[in-house]
PDB file of C-alpha atoms in Angstrom:
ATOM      1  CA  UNK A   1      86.546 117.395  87.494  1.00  0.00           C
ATOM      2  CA  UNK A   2      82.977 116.161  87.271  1.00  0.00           C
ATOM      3  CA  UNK A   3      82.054 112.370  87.422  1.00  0.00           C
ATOM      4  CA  UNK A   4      80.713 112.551  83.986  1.00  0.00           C
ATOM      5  CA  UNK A   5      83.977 114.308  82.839  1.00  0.00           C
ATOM      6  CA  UNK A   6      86.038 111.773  84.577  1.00  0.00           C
ATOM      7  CA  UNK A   7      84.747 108.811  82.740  1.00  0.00           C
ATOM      8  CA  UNK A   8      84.486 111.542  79.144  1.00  0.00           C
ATOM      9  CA  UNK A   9      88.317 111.649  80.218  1.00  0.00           C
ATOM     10  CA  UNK A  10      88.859 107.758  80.328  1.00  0.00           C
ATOM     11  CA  UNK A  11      86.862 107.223  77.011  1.00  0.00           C
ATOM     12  CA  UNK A  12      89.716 109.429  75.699  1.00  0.00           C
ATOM     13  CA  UNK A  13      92.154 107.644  77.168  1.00  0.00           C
ATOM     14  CA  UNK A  14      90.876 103.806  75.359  1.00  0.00           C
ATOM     15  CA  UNK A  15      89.866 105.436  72.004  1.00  0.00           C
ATOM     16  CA  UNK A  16      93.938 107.010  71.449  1.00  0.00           C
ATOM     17  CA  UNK A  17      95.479 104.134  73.561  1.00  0.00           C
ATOM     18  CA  UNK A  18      93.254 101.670  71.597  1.00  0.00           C
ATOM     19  CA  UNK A  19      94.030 103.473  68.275  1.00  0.00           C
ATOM     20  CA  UNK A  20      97.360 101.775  67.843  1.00  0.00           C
ATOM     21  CA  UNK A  21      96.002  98.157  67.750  1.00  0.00           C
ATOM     22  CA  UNK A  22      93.363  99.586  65.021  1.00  0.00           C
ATOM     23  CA  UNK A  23      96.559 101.001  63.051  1.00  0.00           C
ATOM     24  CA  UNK A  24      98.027  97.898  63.462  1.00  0.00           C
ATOM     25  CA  UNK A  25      95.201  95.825  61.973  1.00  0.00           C
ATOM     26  CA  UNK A  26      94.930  98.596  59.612  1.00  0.00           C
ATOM     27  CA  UNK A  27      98.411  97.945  57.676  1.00  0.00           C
ATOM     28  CA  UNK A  28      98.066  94.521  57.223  1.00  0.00           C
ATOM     29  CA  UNK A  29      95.089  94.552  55.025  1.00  0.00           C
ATOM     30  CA  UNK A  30      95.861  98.303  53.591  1.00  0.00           C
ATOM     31  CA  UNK A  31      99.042 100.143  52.314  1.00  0.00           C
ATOM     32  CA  UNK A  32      99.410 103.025  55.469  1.00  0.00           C
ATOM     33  CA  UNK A  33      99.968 105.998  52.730  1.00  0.00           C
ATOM     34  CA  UNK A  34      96.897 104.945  51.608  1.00  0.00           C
ATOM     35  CA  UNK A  35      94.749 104.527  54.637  1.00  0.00           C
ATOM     36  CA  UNK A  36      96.270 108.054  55.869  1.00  0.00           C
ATOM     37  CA  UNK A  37      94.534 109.477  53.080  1.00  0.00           C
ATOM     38  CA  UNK A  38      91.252 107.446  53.244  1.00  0.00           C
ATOM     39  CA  UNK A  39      91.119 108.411  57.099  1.00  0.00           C
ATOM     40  CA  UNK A  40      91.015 112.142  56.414  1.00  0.00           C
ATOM     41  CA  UNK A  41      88.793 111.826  53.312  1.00  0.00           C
ATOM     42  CA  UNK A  42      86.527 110.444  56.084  1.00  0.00           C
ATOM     43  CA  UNK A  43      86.830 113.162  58.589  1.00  0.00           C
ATOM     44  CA  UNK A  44      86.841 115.751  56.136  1.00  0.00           C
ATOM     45  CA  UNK A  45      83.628 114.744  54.158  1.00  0.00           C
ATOM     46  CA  UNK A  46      81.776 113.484  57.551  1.00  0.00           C
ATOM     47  CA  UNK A  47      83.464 116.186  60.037  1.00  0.00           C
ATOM     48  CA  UNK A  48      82.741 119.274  57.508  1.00  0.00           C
ATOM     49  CA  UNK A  49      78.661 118.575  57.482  1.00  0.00           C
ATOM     50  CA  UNK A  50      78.377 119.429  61.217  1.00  0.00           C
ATOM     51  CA  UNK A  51      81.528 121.903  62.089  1.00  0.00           C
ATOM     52  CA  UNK A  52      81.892 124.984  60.228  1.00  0.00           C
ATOM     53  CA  UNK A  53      85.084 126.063  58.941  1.00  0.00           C
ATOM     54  CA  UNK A  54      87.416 127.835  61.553  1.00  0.00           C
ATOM     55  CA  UNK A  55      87.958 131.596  60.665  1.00  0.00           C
ATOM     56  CA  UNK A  56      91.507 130.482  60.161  1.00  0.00           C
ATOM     57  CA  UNK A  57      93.599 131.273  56.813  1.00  0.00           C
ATOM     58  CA  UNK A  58      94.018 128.467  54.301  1.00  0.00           C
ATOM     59  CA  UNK A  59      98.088 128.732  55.120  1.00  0.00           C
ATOM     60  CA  UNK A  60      97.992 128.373  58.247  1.00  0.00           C
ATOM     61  CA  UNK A  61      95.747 125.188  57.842  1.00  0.00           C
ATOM     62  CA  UNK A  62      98.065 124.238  55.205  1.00  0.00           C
ATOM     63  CA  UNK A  63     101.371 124.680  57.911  1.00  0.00           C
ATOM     64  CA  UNK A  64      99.291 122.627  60.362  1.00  0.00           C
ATOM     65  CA  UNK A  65      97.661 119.948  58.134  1.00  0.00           C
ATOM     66  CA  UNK A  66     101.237 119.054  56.319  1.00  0.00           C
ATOM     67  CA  UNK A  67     103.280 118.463  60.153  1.00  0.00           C
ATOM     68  CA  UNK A  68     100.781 117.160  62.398  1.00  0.00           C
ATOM     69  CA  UNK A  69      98.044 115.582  60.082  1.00  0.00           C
ATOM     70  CA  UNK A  70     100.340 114.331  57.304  1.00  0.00           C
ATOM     71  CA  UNK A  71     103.502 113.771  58.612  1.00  0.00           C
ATOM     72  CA  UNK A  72     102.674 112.380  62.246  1.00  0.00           C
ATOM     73  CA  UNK A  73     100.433 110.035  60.714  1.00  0.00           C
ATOM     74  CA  UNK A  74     102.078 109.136  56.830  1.00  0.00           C
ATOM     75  CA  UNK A  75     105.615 108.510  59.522  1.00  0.00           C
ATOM     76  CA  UNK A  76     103.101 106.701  62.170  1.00  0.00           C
ATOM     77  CA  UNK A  77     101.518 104.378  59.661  1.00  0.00           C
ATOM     78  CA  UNK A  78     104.976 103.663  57.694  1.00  0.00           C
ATOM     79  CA  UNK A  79     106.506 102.661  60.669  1.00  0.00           C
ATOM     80  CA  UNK A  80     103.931 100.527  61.846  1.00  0.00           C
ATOM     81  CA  UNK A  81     103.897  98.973  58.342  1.00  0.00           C
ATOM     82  CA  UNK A  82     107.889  98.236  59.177  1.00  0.00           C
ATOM     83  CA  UNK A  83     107.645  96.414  62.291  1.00  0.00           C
ATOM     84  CA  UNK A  84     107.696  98.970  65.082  1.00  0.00           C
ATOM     85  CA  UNK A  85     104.912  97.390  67.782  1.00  0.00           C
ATOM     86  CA  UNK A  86     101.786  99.088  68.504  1.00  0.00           C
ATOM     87  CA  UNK A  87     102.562  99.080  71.748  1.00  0.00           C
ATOM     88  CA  UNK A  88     106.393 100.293  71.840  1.00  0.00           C
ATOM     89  CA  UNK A  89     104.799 102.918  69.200  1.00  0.00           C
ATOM     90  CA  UNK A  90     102.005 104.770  71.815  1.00  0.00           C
ATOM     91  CA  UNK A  91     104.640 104.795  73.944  1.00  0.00           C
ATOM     92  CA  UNK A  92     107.332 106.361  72.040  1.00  0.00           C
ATOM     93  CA  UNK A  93     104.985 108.659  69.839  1.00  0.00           C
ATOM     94  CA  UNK A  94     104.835 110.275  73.639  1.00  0.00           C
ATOM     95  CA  UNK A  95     108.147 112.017  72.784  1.00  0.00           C
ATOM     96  CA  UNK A  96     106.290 114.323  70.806  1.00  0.00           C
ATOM     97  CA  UNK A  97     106.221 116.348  74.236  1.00  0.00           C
ATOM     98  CA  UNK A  98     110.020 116.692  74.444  1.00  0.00           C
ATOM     99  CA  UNK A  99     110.402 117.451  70.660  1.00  0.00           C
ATOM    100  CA  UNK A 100     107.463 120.624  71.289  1.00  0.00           C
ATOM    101  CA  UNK A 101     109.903 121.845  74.176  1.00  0.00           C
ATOM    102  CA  UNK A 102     112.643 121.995  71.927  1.00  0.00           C
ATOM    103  CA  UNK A 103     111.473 123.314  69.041  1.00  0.00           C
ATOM    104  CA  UNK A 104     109.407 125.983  71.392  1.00  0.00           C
ATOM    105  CA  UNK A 105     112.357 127.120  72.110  1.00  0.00           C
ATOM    106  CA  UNK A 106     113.991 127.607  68.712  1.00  0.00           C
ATOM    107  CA  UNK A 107     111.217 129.004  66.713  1.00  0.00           C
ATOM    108  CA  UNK A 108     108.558 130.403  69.450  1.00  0.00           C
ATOM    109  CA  UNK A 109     111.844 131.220  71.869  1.00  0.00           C
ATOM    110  CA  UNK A 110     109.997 130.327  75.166  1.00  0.00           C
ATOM    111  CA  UNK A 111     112.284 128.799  77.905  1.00  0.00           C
ATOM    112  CA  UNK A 112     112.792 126.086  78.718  1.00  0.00           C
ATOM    113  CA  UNK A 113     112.495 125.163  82.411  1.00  0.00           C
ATOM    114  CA  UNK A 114     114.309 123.155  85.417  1.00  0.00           C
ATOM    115  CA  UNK A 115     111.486 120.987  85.084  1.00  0.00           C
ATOM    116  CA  UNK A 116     111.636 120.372  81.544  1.00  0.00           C
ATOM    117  CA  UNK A 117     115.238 120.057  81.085  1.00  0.00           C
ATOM    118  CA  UNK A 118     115.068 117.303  84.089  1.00  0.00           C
ATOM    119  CA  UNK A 119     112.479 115.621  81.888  1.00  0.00           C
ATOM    120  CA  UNK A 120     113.966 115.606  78.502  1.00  0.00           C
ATOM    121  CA  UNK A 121     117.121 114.047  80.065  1.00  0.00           C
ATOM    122  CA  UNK A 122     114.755 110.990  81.690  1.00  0.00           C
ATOM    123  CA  UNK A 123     113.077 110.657  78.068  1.00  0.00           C
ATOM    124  CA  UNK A 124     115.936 110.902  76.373  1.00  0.00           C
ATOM    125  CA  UNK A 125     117.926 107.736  78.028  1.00  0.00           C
ATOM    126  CA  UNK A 126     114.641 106.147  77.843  1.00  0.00           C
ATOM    127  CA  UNK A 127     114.507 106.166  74.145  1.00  0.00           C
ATOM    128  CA  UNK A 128     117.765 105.748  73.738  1.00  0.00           C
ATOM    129  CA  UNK A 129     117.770 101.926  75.617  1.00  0.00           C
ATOM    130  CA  UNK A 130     114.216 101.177  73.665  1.00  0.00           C
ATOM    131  CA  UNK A 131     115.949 102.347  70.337  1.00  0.00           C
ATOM    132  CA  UNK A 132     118.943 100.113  70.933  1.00  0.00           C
ATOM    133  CA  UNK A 133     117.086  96.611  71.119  1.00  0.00           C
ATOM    134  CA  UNK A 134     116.850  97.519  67.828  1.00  0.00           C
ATOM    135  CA  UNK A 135     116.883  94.172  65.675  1.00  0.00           C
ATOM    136  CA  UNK A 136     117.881  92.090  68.569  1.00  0.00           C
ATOM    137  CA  UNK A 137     114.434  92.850  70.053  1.00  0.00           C
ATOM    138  CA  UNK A 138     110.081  92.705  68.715  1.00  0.00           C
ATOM    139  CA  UNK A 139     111.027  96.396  67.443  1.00  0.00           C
ATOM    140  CA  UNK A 140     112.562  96.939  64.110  1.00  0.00           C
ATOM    141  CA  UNK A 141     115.031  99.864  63.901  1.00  0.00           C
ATOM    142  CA  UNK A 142     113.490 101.885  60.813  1.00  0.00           C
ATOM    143  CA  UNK A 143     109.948 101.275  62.636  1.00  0.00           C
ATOM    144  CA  UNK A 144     111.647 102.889  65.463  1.00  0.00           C
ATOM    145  CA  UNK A 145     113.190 105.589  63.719  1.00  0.00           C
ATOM    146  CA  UNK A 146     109.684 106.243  61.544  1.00  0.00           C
ATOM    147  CA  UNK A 147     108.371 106.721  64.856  1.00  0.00           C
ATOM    148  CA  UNK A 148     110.335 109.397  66.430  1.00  0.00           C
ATOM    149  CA  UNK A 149     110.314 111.406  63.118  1.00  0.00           C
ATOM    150  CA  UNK A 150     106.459 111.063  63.541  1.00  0.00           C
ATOM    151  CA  UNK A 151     107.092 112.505  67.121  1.00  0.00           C
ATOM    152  CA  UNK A 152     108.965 115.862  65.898  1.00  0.00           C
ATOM    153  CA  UNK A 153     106.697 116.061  63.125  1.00  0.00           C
ATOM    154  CA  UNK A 154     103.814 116.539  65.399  1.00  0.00           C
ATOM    155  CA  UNK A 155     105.751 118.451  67.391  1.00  0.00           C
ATOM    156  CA  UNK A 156     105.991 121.087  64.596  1.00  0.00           C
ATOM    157  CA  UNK A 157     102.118 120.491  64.268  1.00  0.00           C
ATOM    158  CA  UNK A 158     102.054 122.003  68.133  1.00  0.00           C
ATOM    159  CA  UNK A 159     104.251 124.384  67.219  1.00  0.00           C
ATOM    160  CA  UNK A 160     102.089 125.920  64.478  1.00  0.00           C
ATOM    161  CA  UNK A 161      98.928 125.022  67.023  1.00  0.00           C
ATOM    162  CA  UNK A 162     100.589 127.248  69.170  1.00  0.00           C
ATOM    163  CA  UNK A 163     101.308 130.018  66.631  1.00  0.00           C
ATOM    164  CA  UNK A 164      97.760 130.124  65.304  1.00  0.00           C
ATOM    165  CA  UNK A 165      96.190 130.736  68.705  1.00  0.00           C
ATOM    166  CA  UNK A 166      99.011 133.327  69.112  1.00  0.00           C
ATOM    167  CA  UNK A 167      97.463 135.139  66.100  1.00  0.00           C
ATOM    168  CA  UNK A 168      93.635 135.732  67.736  1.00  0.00           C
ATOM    169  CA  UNK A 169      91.934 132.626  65.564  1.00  0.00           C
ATOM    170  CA  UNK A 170      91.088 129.050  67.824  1.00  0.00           C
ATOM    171  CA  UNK A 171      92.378 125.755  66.764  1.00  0.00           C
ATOM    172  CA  UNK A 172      89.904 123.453  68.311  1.00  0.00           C
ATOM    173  CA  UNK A 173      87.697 120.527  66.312  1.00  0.00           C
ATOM    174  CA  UNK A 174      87.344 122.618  63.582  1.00  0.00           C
ATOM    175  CA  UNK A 175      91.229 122.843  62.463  1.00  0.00           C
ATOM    176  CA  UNK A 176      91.118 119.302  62.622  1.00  0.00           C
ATOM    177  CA  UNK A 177      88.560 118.710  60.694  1.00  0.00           C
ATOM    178  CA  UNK A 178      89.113 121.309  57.589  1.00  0.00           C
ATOM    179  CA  UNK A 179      92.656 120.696  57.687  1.00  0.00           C
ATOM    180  CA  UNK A 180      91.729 117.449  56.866  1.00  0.00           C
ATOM    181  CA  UNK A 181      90.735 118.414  53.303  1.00  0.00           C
ATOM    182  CA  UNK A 182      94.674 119.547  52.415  1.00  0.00           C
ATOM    183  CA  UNK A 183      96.090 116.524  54.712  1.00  0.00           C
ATOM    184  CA  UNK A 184      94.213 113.846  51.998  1.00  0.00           C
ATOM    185  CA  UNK A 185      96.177 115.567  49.143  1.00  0.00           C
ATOM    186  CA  UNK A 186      99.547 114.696  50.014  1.00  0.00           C
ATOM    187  CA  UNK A 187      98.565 111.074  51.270  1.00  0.00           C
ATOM    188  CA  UNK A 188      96.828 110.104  48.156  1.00  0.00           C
ATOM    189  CA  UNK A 189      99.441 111.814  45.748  1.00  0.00           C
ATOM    190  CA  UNK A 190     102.164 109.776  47.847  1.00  0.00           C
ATOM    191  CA  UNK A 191     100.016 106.742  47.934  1.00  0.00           C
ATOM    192  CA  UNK A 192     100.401 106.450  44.504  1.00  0.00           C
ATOM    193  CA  UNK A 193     103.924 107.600  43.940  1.00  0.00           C
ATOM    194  CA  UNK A 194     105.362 105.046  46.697  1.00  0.00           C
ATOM    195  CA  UNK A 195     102.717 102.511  46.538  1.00  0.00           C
ATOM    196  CA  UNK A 196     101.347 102.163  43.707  1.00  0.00           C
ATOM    197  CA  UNK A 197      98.078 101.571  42.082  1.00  0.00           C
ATOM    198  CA  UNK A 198      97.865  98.006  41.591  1.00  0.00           C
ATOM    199  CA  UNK A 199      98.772  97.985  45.406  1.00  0.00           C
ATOM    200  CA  UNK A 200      95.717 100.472  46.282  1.00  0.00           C
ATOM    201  CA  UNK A 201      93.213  98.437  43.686  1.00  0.00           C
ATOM    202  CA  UNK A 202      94.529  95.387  45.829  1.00  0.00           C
ATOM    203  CA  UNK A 203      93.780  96.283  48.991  1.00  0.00           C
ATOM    204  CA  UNK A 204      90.571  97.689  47.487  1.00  0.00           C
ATOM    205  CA  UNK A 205      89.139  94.397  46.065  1.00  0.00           C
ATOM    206  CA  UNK A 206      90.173  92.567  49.097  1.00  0.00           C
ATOM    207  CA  UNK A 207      88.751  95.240  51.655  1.00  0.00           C
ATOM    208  CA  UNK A 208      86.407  93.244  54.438  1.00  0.00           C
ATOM    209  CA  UNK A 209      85.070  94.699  57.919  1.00  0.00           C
ATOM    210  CA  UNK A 210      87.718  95.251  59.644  1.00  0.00           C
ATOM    211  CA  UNK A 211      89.203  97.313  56.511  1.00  0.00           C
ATOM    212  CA  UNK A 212      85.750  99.340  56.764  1.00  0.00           C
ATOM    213  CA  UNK A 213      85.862  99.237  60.865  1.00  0.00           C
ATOM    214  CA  UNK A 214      90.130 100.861  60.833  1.00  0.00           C
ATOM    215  CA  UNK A 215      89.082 103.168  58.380  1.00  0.00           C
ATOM    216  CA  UNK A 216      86.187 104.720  60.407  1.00  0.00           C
ATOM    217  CA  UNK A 217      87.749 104.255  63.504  1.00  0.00           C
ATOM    218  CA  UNK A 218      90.371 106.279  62.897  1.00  0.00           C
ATOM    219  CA  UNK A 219      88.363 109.048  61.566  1.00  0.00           C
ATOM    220  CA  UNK A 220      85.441 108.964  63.566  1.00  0.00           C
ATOM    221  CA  UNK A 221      86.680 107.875  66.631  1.00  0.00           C
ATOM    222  CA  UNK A 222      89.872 108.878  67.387  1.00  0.00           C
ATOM    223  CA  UNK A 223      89.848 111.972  64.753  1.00  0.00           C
ATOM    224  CA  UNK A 224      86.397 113.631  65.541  1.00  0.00           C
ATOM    225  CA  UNK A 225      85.156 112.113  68.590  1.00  0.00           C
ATOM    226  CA  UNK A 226      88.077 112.244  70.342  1.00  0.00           C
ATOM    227  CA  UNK A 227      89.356 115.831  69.545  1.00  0.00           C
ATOM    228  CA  UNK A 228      85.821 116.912  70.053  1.00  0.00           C
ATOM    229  CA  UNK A 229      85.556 115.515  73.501  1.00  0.00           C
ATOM    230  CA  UNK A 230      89.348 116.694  74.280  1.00  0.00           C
ATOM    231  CA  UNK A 231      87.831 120.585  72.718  1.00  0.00           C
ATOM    232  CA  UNK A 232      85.454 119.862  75.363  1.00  0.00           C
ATOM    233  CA  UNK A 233      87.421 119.013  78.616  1.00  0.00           C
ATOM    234  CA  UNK A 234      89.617 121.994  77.785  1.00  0.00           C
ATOM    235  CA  UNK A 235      87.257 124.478  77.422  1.00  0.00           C
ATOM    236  CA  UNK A 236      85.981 123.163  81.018  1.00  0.00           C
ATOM    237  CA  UNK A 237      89.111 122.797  82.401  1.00  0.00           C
ATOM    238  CA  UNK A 238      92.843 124.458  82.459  1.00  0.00           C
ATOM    239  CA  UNK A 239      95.017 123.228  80.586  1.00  0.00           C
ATOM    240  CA  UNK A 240      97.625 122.141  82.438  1.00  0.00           C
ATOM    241  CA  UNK A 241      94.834 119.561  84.260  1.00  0.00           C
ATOM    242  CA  UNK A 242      93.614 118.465  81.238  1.00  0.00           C
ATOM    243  CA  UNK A 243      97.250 117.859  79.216  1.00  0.00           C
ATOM    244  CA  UNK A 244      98.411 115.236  81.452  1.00  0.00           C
ATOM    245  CA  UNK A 245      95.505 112.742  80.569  1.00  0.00           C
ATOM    246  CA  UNK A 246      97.526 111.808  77.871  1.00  0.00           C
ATOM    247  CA  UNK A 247     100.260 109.861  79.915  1.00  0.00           C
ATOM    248  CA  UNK A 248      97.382 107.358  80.176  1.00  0.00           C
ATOM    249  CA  UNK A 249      97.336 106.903  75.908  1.00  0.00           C
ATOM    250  CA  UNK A 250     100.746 104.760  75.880  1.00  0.00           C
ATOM    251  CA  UNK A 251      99.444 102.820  79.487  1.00  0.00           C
ATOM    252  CA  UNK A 252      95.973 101.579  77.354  1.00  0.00           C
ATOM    253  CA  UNK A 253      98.345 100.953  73.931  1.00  0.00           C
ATOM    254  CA  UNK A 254     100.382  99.073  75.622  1.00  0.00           C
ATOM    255  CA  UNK A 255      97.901  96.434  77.582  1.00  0.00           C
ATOM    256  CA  UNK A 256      95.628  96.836  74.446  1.00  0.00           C
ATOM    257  CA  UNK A 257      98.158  95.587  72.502  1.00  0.00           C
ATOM    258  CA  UNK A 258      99.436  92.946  74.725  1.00  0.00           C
ATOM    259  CA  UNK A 259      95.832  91.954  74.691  1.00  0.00           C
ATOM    260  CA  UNK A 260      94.880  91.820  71.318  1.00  0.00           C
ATOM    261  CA  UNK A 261      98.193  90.890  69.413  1.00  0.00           C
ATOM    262  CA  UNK A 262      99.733  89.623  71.749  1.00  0.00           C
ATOM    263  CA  UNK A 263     102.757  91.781  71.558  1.00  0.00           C
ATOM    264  CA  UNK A 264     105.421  91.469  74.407  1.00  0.00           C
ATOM    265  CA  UNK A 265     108.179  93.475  75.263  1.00  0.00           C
ATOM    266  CA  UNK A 266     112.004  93.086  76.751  1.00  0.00           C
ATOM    267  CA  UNK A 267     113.296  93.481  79.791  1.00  0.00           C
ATOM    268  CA  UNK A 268     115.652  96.312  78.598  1.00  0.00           C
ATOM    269  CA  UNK A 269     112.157  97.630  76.625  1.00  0.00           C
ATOM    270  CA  UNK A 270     110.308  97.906  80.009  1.00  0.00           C
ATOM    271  CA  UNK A 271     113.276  99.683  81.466  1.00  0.00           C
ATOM    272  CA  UNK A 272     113.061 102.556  78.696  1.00  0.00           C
ATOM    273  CA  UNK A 273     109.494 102.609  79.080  1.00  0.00           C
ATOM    274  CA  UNK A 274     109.897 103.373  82.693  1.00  0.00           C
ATOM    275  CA  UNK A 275     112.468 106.179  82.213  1.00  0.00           C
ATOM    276  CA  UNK A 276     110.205 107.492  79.278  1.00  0.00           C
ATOM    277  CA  UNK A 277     107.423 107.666  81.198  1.00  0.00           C
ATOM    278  CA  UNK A 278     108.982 109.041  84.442  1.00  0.00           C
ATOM    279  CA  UNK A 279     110.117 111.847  81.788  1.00  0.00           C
ATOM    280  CA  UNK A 280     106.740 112.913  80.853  1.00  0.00           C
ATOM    281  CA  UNK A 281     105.434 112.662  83.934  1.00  0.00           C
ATOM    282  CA  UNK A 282     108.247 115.252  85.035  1.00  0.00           C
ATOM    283  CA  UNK A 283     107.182 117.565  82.224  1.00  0.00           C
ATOM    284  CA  UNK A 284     103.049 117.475  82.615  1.00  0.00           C
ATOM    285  CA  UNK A 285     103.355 117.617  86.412  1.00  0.00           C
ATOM    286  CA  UNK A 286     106.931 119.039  87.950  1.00  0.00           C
ATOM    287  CA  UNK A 287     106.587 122.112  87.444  1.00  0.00           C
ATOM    288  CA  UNK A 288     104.235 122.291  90.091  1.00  0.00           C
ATOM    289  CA  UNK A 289     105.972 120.534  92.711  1.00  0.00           C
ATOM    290  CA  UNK A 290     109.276 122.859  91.784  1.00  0.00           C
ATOM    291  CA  UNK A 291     107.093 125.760  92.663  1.00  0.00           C
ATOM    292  CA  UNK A 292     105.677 124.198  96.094  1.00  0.00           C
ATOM    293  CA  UNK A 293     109.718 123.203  96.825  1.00  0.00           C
ATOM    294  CA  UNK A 294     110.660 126.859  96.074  1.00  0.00           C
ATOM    295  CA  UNK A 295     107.845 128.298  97.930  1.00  0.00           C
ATOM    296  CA  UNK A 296     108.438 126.055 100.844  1.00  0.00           C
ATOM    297  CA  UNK A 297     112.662 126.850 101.209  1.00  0.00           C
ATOM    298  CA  UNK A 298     111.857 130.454 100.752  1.00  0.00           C
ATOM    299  CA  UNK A 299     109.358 130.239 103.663  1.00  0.00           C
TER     300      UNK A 299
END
């Protein structure tokens, strides 16, 4: 990889891993169903004057939009709202990995290898020591719980990703950004449903800078810069040298966070972490080191 796409790699790396504190700052001065649905009437309106529509169908938008635009983020942003630390949440969102093996395998039927198996096991203990602080801990448990539902429902969002390519069309930038327009439906009709207008009006007459800064910084930022630059690094790069950038996100979300709201975590948090992240790290890069093990007891 190039210098220039080294540090194009990084900036990735601080706008996602940064993107949690924004969230965070977000849902105390906005209700989250409704700044889901102002963040994608942002990167719809903005995002649709300079990238054409994808020559993909309208349902298979729609399949993509409602799991990894709407759900992720309408989960993301409620659990945030609950109590579930920005930090804790970049780390755990990371499970979406181990949710796309699984459901891979049930709908797409691709195996599942030694690898992968190896690494759901490490994530899965991990989760399941950060999930039982619980109360007891800086983490509330329907925060936590918001948050792994976020993580399958992106999950099904690859899944779909995976299916559209399958079909001949390309889900890059554009996808993102014209799936957008269906994403803002659901989030303002649920806005209103759950929250309320007097709630939305609220938040409205009350909006300052930072209100103005989340809002474009989640759609600008981390929606259309930061898909556009990770179109960009893929199309330059394979895939599987470009996919494990993301084990960085949760690293920046976490000091980011410790940083800026001064969020700290357990002893028996750090400990999850660790397994967690030993568990992705297992599934970007083992395969690899499985085959150079094989290759070198066969030789």
């Amino acid at each position: 990889m190039t210098f220039k796409d080294s540090l194009i790699s990084l900036l990735i790396i601080f706008i996602w891993g940064f993107n949690f504190v924004v969230i965070s700052w977000g849902v105390d001065d906005l209700p989250p169903l409704f700044m889901g649905a102002a963040r994608f009437l942002l990167v719809a309106t903005l995002g649709s004057l300079f990238i054409k529509k994808p020559n993909i169908p309208w349902r298979w938008m729609a399949a993509y939009s409602l799991t990894l635009c709407f759900g992720q983020f309408a989960l993301l942003f409620s659990a945030m709202a609950f109590g579930m630390p920005a930090g804790l949440a970049s780390l755990v969102l990371q499970s979406q990995a181990v949710f796309t093996l699984i459901l891979s395998a049930l709908f797409l039927h691709e195996a599942i290898k030694i690898n992968q198996i190896i690494a759901m096991i490490f994530a899965g203990i991990g989760l399941s020591i950060i999930g039982m602080t619980g109360e007891h801990g800086n983490m509330t448990a329907i925060g936590f719980a918001l948050t792994i539902a976020a993580a399958i429902s992106w999950a099904g969002g690859n899944v779909f990703n995976r299916l559209i390519n399958q079909r001949g069309y390309q889900a890059n930038t554009g996808l993102v950004v014209w799936s957008s327009w269906i994403a803002m439906i659901p989030f303002f009709i649920s806005s209103l449903v759950f929250e309320g207008s007097d709630a939305i009006l609220s938040s409205l007459n009350q909006s300052s800078f930072t209100t103005v800064f989340v809002i474009f910084y989640l759609a600008v930022a981390a929606s259309i810069l930061g898909y556009s630059l990770w179109s960009y690094l893929l199309s330059r790069y394979p895939a599987g040298q470009v996919a494990p950038l993301t084990l960085g996100v949760p690293v920046v979300g976490i000091i980011c966070a410790a940083i800026f709201l001064n969020e700290t975590i357990s002893e028996q948090q750090y400990i999850g972490i660790f397994l967690v992240m030993v568990g992705l790290v297992i599934n970007a890069i083992g395969g690899r080191w499985f085959k150079r093990f094989s290759r070198s007891t066969v030789g």
